[in-house]
Amino acid sequence: MIKITLDDVREMDRVDPLANCAKAFSLPDGVVYLDGNSLGAMPVAVPRRVEGLLRKEWRQSLVRGWTDHSWIDLPVRVGKRIAGLIGANEDEVVVSDSTSVNLHKLLVAALKLREGRSVVVSNQENFPTDLYIVQGLAWLLDDSISLRLVPTADIESAINEEVAVVMLTQVDYRTGAMLDIEALTDLAHQRGALVIWDLSHSAGAIDIDLGRADVDFAVGCGYKYLNGGPGAPAFLFVAKRHQDQAQSSLWGWFGHASPFEFDTGYQPSDGLARMQCGTPPILSLVALDTALDAFMGTEMKAIRAKSVALTDLFVELVDQSCQGFDLDLASPRQSVSRGSQVSLRHDEGYPIVQALIARGVIGDFRAPDILRFGFAPLYLRYENVWTAVETLREVMITRAWDSPEFRRRGVVT
Ligand SMILES: *Cc1c(COP(=O)(O)O)cnc(C)c1O
């Protein structure tokens, strides 16, 4: 194998067509941020925009802001912008609630469209909240529906004529393994089931084409690769063909055909707007809207190409510099089956990650033994990858991780 040098890596930065995008973000000095898959970095434009919203719009306009500043349209307007990043039509995405809540709304919508079938298929590797939402729904419905939980390898054989919904996450939050949206959607449809895709770990980093894959429903996070800030609202997608029949599990006034008539009876609005429930969080929506400016002038294909190059480089550099430390690759080696993260396994994963964080290389740990590194293509440089692997090598050689301060566990890991 030809050795990769620091000069090679700097050359990759020099010719990177997305190199300028990093200017739109503000990171603390000395930090290599490899956790944008958990909480995206702060775009520089957000503080000023949010401050303007507070001082000019809220303070001055007060309740008139809903119309004067079109706050009321923000869920749909921001939805349109996200649609462009995931291969959806503009009228198929709305921003609302959290990913967990949106899953509840869409699961019920999908189950109602498949009455007579009662099984939801998902994989054991799925993110726990997604599974809890199905379990809670089964409890609410006195077990008239059930969750069929199988290993990823058995998804295909689990989809039979009892299955109403196949609910999967495109990129595995632990290993970064990526499922084939098109193939699995096609399979579910052939067997008469609908699909709900969770794009939390892929929207903003992977080139997704929901239209081409003929996806029925999807949800995703606003605060990961979309950089909307802590607790940013999530998005949901309903294919046009389902919008007149699909109904949310949560009937709130923002989903009503005419909320300001204050009718005592619920009447769903036309189209996607019915998937909203209550008053949208305008501060957070404005932050998310502003954060999405960082994607302007880019193509998801170019972002994905850089995501592949960053993760490939990390894998190659770990191979080159971190042999003999019992670090195993937990992610697929082939980039076609990998999202925008690389995970390593080590029995001492937790203190190793803490020692890296103490040196400014911020990744995270996922139980039981996963060291997780996310690569956000908009603001990472190839040289950051070099620095991260050099720091990992130093931590392993010196056993700097082997210290009580790095073994103490926080509430959030
Ligand atoms: C991050 C993530 C969530 C988070 O859901 P919240 O409701 O925002 O807490 C859900 N599902 C997946 C797959 C995720 O990666």
Coordinates of C-alpha atoms and ligand atoms in Angstrom, one line a residue:
M1 CA 0.0 0.0 0.0
I2 CA 1.3 3.5 -0.8
K3 CA 1.7 5.6 2.3
I4 CA -0.6 8.7 2.5
T5 CA 1.3 11.8 3.6
L6 CA 0.2 15.1 5.1
D7 CA 1.1 16.7 1.8
D8 CA -1.3 14.4 0.0
V9 CA -4.1 15.3 2.4
R10 CA -3.4 19.1 2.1
E11 CA -3.6 18.6 -1.7
M12 CA -7.1 17.1 -1.2
D13 CA -8.1 20.3 0.6
R14 CA -6.6 22.5 -2.0
V15 CA -8.7 20.9 -4.8
D16 CA -11.8 20.4 -2.7
P17 CA -14.8 22.0 -4.6
L18 CA -16.7 22.4 -1.3
A19 CA -13.7 23.9 0.6
N20 CA -15.5 27.3 0.8
C21 CA -18.6 25.9 2.5
A22 CA -16.7 25.7 5.9
K23 CA -16.7 29.5 6.1
A24 CA -20.4 29.4 6.8
F25 CA -19.7 27.6 10.1
S26 CA -18.2 28.7 13.4
L27 CA -16.3 26.1 15.4
P28 CA -14.2 26.7 18.5
D29 CA -10.4 27.0 17.9
G30 CA -8.4 23.8 18.2
V31 CA -11.5 21.5 17.8
V32 CA -11.8 18.7 15.2
Y33 CA -15.5 18.2 15.2
L34 CA -16.5 14.6 14.3
D35 CA -19.9 14.6 15.9
G36 CA -22.0 16.5 13.4
N37 CA -24.1 13.4 13.1
S38 CA -25.3 14.0 16.7
L39 CA -25.4 17.8 16.8
G40 CA -24.4 19.8 13.7
A41 CA -22.0 22.8 14.0
M42 CA -23.3 26.3 14.4
P43 CA -23.6 28.3 11.1
V44 CA -22.2 31.8 11.6
A45 CA -25.4 33.4 10.2
V46 CA -27.7 31.9 12.9
P47 CA -27.0 34.1 15.9
R48 CA -27.6 37.4 14.0
R49 CA -30.7 36.1 12.4
V50 CA -32.2 34.8 15.7
E51 CA -31.2 38.0 17.5
G52 CA -33.0 39.9 14.7
L53 CA -36.1 37.7 15.2
L54 CA -36.1 38.4 18.9
R55 CA -35.4 42.2 18.8
K56 CA -37.2 43.2 15.6
E57 CA -39.8 40.7 14.9
W58 CA -41.0 39.5 18.3
R59 CA -40.4 42.7 20.3
Q60 CA -41.8 45.1 17.7
S61 CA -44.4 43.1 15.8
L62 CA -45.6 41.0 18.7
V63 CA -48.6 38.8 17.7
R64 CA -48.7 40.5 14.3
G65 CA -45.5 38.6 13.5
W66 CA -47.5 35.5 12.5
T67 CA -48.6 37.4 9.4
D68 CA -46.3 40.3 9.1
H69 CA -43.2 38.1 9.2
S70 CA -45.0 35.0 7.8
W71 CA -44.1 32.9 10.8
I72 CA -47.2 30.9 10.1
D73 CA -45.8 29.6 6.7
L74 CA -42.3 28.6 8.1
P75 CA -43.1 24.9 8.5
V76 CA -44.0 24.6 4.9
R77 CA -41.3 27.0 3.6
V78 CA -38.5 25.3 5.4
G79 CA -40.0 21.9 4.4
K80 CA -39.7 23.0 0.7
R81 CA -36.0 23.7 1.2
I82 CA -35.4 20.3 2.9
A83 CA -37.3 18.6 0.0
G84 CA -34.6 19.7 -2.4
L85 CA -32.0 17.9 -0.3
I86 CA -33.8 14.5 -0.2
G87 CA -35.2 14.2 -3.7
A88 CA -38.8 15.0 -2.8
N89 CA -41.2 17.4 -4.4
E90 CA -41.7 20.8 -2.7
D91 CA -45.2 20.0 -1.5
E92 CA -44.2 16.6 0.1
V93 CA -42.1 17.8 3.1
V94 CA -43.1 19.8 6.2
V95 CA -41.2 20.7 9.3
S96 CA -42.9 19.8 12.5
D97 CA -42.4 18.4 16.0
S98 CA -39.5 15.9 16.7
T99 CA -38.5 12.8 14.8
S100 CA -40.1 10.6 17.4
V101 CA -43.5 12.4 17.3
N102 CA -43.5 12.4 13.5
L103 CA -42.9 8.7 13.5
H104 CA -46.0 8.3 15.7
K105 CA -48.1 10.4 13.3
L106 CA -46.9 8.6 10.2
L107 CA -47.1 5.1 11.6
V108 CA -50.7 5.6 12.3
A109 CA -51.3 7.1 8.9
A110 CA -49.6 4.2 7.2
L111 CA -51.3 1.5 9.4
K112 CA -54.7 3.1 8.6
L113 CA -53.9 2.8 4.9
R114 CA -53.3 -0.9 5.3
E115 CA -56.2 -2.0 7.4
G116 CA -56.4 -5.8 7.7
R117 CA -52.7 -6.0 8.1
S118 CA -51.2 -5.4 11.6
V119 CA -47.5 -6.0 11.7
V120 CA -44.7 -3.4 11.6
V121 CA -41.3 -4.8 10.6
S122 CA -38.1 -3.2 11.8
N123 CA -34.6 -4.2 12.5
Q124 CA -33.0 -4.7 15.9
E125 CA -30.2 -2.3 14.9
N126 CA -32.7 0.5 14.5
F127 CA -32.5 3.6 16.8
P128 CA -34.3 2.8 20.0
T129 CA -36.8 5.7 19.9
D130 CA -38.1 4.4 16.6
L131 CA -38.8 1.0 18.2
Y132 CA -40.3 2.5 21.4
I133 CA -42.8 4.5 19.3
V134 CA -44.1 1.3 17.7
Q135 CA -44.2 -0.5 21.1
G136 CA -46.1 2.4 22.7
L137 CA -48.6 2.3 19.8
A138 CA -49.1 -1.4 20.3
W139 CA -49.8 -0.8 23.9
L140 CA -52.2 2.0 23.1
L141 CA -54.1 -0.2 20.6
D142 CA -54.3 -3.1 23.0
D143 CA -51.9 -5.1 20.9
S144 CA -54.0 -5.1 17.8
I145 CA -50.8 -4.2 16.0
S146 CA -47.3 -5.7 16.7
L147 CA -43.7 -5.0 16.1
R148 CA -41.7 -7.8 14.2
L149 CA -38.1 -7.1 15.1
V150 CA -35.5 -8.9 13.1
P151 CA -31.8 -8.7 12.5
T152 CA -31.0 -6.5 9.4
A153 CA -30.1 -9.6 7.4
D154 CA -33.6 -11.0 7.9
I155 CA -35.6 -8.0 6.9
E156 CA -36.4 -9.4 3.5
S157 CA -37.8 -12.7 4.8
A158 CA -39.8 -10.9 7.5
I159 CA -42.0 -9.0 5.0
N160 CA -45.1 -11.2 4.3
E161 CA -48.8 -10.5 3.8
E162 CA -49.4 -9.7 7.5
V163 CA -47.1 -6.7 7.2
A164 CA -48.6 -3.2 7.0
V165 CA -45.5 -1.1 7.4
V166 CA -41.7 -1.6 7.0
M167 CA -40.0 1.1 9.2
L168 CA -36.3 1.4 8.8
T169 CA -33.5 3.9 9.2
Q170 CA -31.3 4.4 6.2
V171 CA -28.0 4.8 8.1
D172 CA -27.3 2.7 11.3
Y173 CA -26.5 5.1 14.1
R174 CA -23.9 2.7 15.6
T175 CA -22.0 1.3 12.7
G176 CA -22.9 3.7 9.8
A177 CA -24.1 0.8 7.7
M178 CA -26.4 2.0 5.0
L179 CA -29.5 0.2 3.7
D180 CA -30.6 0.3 0.1
I181 CA -33.8 2.5 0.2
E182 CA -34.7 1.7 -3.4
A183 CA -34.4 -2.0 -3.2
L184 CA -36.1 -2.4 0.2
T185 CA -39.0 0.0 -0.7
D186 CA -39.5 -2.0 -3.9
L187 CA -39.6 -5.3 -2.0
A188 CA -42.1 -3.9 0.6
H189 CA -44.3 -2.7 -2.2
Q190 CA -44.2 -6.0 -4.0
R191 CA -45.5 -7.6 -0.8
G192 CA -48.2 -5.1 -0.3
A193 CA -46.6 -3.1 2.6
L194 CA -45.9 0.6 2.9
V195 CA -42.5 2.0 4.0
I196 CA -41.4 4.7 6.5
W197 CA -37.8 5.7 6.2
D198 CA -36.0 7.5 9.0
L199 CA -33.4 9.8 7.4
S200 CA -32.0 11.2 10.7
H201 CA -28.4 10.0 10.0
S202 CA -28.4 10.7 6.3
A203 CA -30.3 13.9 5.3
G204 CA -27.7 16.6 4.5
A205 CA -24.9 14.1 4.0
I206 CA -26.2 11.5 1.6
D207 CA -27.8 12.1 -1.8
I208 CA -31.2 10.6 -1.3
D209 CA -33.9 10.4 -4.0
L210 CA -37.2 9.6 -2.3
G211 CA -39.1 10.2 -5.5
R212 CA -37.1 7.8 -7.6
A213 CA -37.3 5.1 -4.8
D214 CA -41.1 5.6 -4.7
V215 CA -41.0 6.0 -0.9
D216 CA -44.3 6.4 0.9
F217 CA -43.3 8.2 4.1
A218 CA -40.2 9.5 5.7
V219 CA -39.0 11.4 8.8
G220 CA -35.7 13.0 9.8
C221 CA -33.8 15.2 12.2
G222 CA -33.2 18.9 11.9
Y223 CA -30.2 19.1 14.3
K224 CA -27.8 16.5 12.8
Y225 CA -26.4 17.1 9.3
L226 CA -28.9 19.9 8.7
N227 CA -27.3 21.9 11.5
G228 CA -30.5 23.5 12.9
G229 CA -29.3 23.6 16.5
P230 CA -30.0 21.6 19.7
G231 CA -33.6 20.3 19.6
A232 CA -34.3 21.8 16.2
P233 CA -37.7 20.6 14.8
A234 CA -37.7 17.6 12.6
F235 CA -39.2 17.1 9.1
L236 CA -41.7 14.6 7.7
F237 CA -42.4 13.5 4.1
V238 CA -45.6 12.1 2.7
A239 CA -45.7 11.1 -1.0
K240 CA -48.2 13.1 -3.0
R241 CA -50.2 10.0 -3.8
H242 CA -51.0 9.4 -0.1
Q243 CA -51.7 13.0 1.0
D244 CA -55.5 12.9 0.5
Q245 CA -55.9 9.7 2.5
A246 CA -53.1 9.8 5.1
Q247 CA -54.2 11.1 8.5
S248 CA -52.0 12.0 11.5
S249 CA -52.4 10.3 14.9
L250 CA -52.4 13.7 16.5
W251 CA -55.3 15.9 15.4
G252 CA -54.3 19.5 16.4
W253 CA -55.5 22.8 15.2
F254 CA -52.5 23.4 13.0
G255 CA -53.7 20.4 10.9
H256 CA -57.2 21.7 10.7
A257 CA -58.7 22.9 7.4
S258 CA -59.4 26.3 8.9
P259 CA -57.8 26.7 12.3
F260 CA -59.0 30.2 12.9
E261 CA -62.6 29.2 12.5
F262 CA -62.3 27.6 15.9
D263 CA -64.7 24.8 14.9
T264 CA -65.5 22.3 17.6
G265 CA -65.1 19.5 15.1
Y266 CA -61.8 18.4 13.5
Q267 CA -61.6 18.7 9.7
P268 CA -58.2 17.9 8.2
S269 CA -56.7 20.4 5.9
D270 CA -55.9 19.5 2.3
G271 CA -52.5 18.1 1.5
L272 CA -49.6 17.8 3.8
A273 CA -50.5 20.6 6.2
R274 CA -52.7 18.2 8.1
M275 CA -49.6 16.5 9.5
Q276 CA -48.8 19.5 11.7
C277 CA -50.3 19.4 15.2
G278 CA -49.8 22.5 17.3
T279 CA -48.0 25.9 17.2
P280 CA -44.6 25.6 15.5
P281 CA -41.4 26.7 17.5
I282 CA -40.5 29.8 15.5
L283 CA -37.1 30.5 17.2
S284 CA -35.9 27.0 16.3
L285 CA -37.5 27.1 12.8
V286 CA -35.8 30.4 12.0
A287 CA -32.4 28.9 13.1
L288 CA -33.0 25.8 10.9
D289 CA -34.1 28.0 8.0
T290 CA -30.9 30.1 8.3
A291 CA -28.7 27.0 8.7
L292 CA -30.0 25.6 5.4
D293 CA -28.4 28.6 3.6
A294 CA -25.1 26.7 4.0
F295 CA -26.4 24.2 1.4
M296 CA -27.2 26.9 -1.2
G297 CA -25.1 26.5 -4.4
T298 CA -24.1 22.9 -3.5
E299 CA -25.4 19.7 -5.0
M300 CA -26.1 16.7 -2.7
K301 CA -24.1 14.6 -5.2
A302 CA -21.0 16.7 -4.5
I303 CA -21.6 16.6 -0.7
R304 CA -21.9 12.8 -0.9
A305 CA -18.7 12.5 -2.9
K306 CA -16.9 14.4 -0.2
S307 CA -18.5 12.4 2.5
V308 CA -17.2 9.2 0.8
A309 CA -13.7 10.7 0.4
L310 CA -13.5 11.8 4.0
T311 CA -14.6 8.5 5.4
D312 CA -12.4 6.5 3.0
L313 CA -9.4 8.7 4.1
F314 CA -10.2 8.0 7.8
V315 CA -10.4 4.3 7.2
E316 CA -7.1 4.3 5.2
L317 CA -5.3 6.4 7.7
V318 CA -6.4 4.2 10.6
D319 CA -5.2 1.2 8.7
Q320 CA -1.9 3.0 8.1
S321 CA -1.2 4.4 11.5
C322 CA -3.2 2.5 14.2
Q323 CA -2.2 -1.1 13.7
G324 CA -1.7 -3.3 16.8
F325 CA -4.0 -1.4 19.1
D326 CA -7.0 -3.8 18.8
L327 CA -9.1 -1.2 17.1
D328 CA -11.5 -2.9 14.7
L329 CA -13.5 -1.3 11.9
A330 CA -17.2 -1.6 12.8
S331 CA -18.4 0.1 9.7
P332 CA -18.6 -1.4 6.2
R333 CA -15.3 -1.0 4.4
Q334 CA -17.0 -0.4 1.1
S335 CA -18.3 3.2 0.9
V336 CA -21.4 2.2 -1.1
S337 CA -22.7 0.5 2.1
R338 CA -21.6 3.2 4.5
G339 CA -23.1 6.5 5.5
S340 CA -21.1 9.6 6.5
Q341 CA -19.6 8.0 9.7
V342 CA -16.9 5.5 10.6
S343 CA -17.1 3.5 13.8
L344 CA -14.3 1.6 15.4
R345 CA -14.6 -1.1 18.1
H346 CA -12.5 -1.3 21.2
D347 CA -13.1 -2.8 24.7
E348 CA -11.9 0.5 26.2
G349 CA -13.9 2.6 23.7
Y350 CA -15.3 4.9 26.4
P351 CA -12.1 6.2 27.9
I352 CA -10.4 6.4 24.5
V353 CA -13.2 8.7 23.3
Q354 CA -12.9 10.8 26.4
A355 CA -9.1 11.1 25.9
L356 CA -9.7 12.2 22.3
I357 CA -12.2 14.8 23.4
A358 CA -9.7 16.2 26.0
R359 CA -7.4 16.7 23.0
G360 CA -10.0 18.5 21.0
V361 CA -11.0 15.6 18.7
I362 CA -14.8 15.3 19.4
G363 CA -16.4 12.0 18.5
D364 CA -18.7 10.0 20.7
F365 CA -19.2 6.6 22.3
R366 CA -22.1 4.2 21.8
A367 CA -22.4 1.2 24.1
P368 CA -21.1 -1.3 24.4
D369 CA -17.8 -0.7 22.6
I370 CA -18.3 1.7 19.6
L371 CA -16.1 4.8 19.0
R372 CA -18.1 6.8 16.6
F373 CA -16.8 9.5 14.2
G374 CA -19.2 11.5 12.0
F375 CA -18.0 13.4 8.9
A376 CA -20.0 16.5 8.0
P377 CA -18.8 17.3 4.4
L378 CA -19.8 21.0 4.6
Y379 CA -17.4 22.0 7.3
L380 CA -14.7 19.4 7.6
R381 CA -11.3 19.6 5.9
Y382 CA -9.3 16.5 4.9
E383 CA -6.5 17.8 7.2
N384 CA -9.0 17.5 10.1
V385 CA -9.1 13.7 9.4
W386 CA -5.3 13.6 9.5
T387 CA -5.3 15.4 12.8
A388 CA -7.9 13.1 14.2
V389 CA -6.1 9.9 13.3
E390 CA -2.7 11.3 14.5
T391 CA -4.4 12.1 17.8
L392 CA -5.9 8.7 18.1
R393 CA -2.5 7.1 17.4
E394 CA -0.9 9.3 20.1
V395 CA -3.7 8.3 22.7
M396 CA -3.2 4.6 21.9
I397 CA 0.6 4.6 22.0
T398 CA 0.9 6.5 25.2
R399 CA -2.2 4.8 26.8
A400 CA -3.3 8.3 27.8
W401 CA -6.9 6.9 27.9
D402 CA -6.0 4.6 30.8
S403 CA -6.8 7.1 33.6
P404 CA -9.7 7.4 36.1
E405 CA -10.8 10.8 34.8
F406 CA -11.6 9.3 31.4
R407 CA -13.7 6.5 32.9
R408 CA -16.3 8.6 34.6
R409 CA -19.5 8.5 32.7
G410 CA -21.7 11.5 32.0
V411 CA -25.5 11.5 31.5
V412 CA -25.1 12.2 27.7
T413 CA -22.5 10.1 25.9
Ligands
LIG1 C1 -31.3 11.1 16.2 C2 -32.3 10.1 15.8 C3 -33.6 10.3 16.4 C4 -33.9 11.4 17.3 O1 -35.3 11.6 17.6 P1 -35.8 12.8 18.4 O2 -37.2 12.6 18.5 O3 -35.3 14.0 17.7 O4 -35.1 12.7 19.8 C5 -34.6 9.4 16.0 N1 -34.3 8.4 15.1 C6 -33.1 8.2 14.6 C7 -32.8 7.1 13.7 C8 -32.1 9.1 14.9 O5 -30.8 8.9 14.5

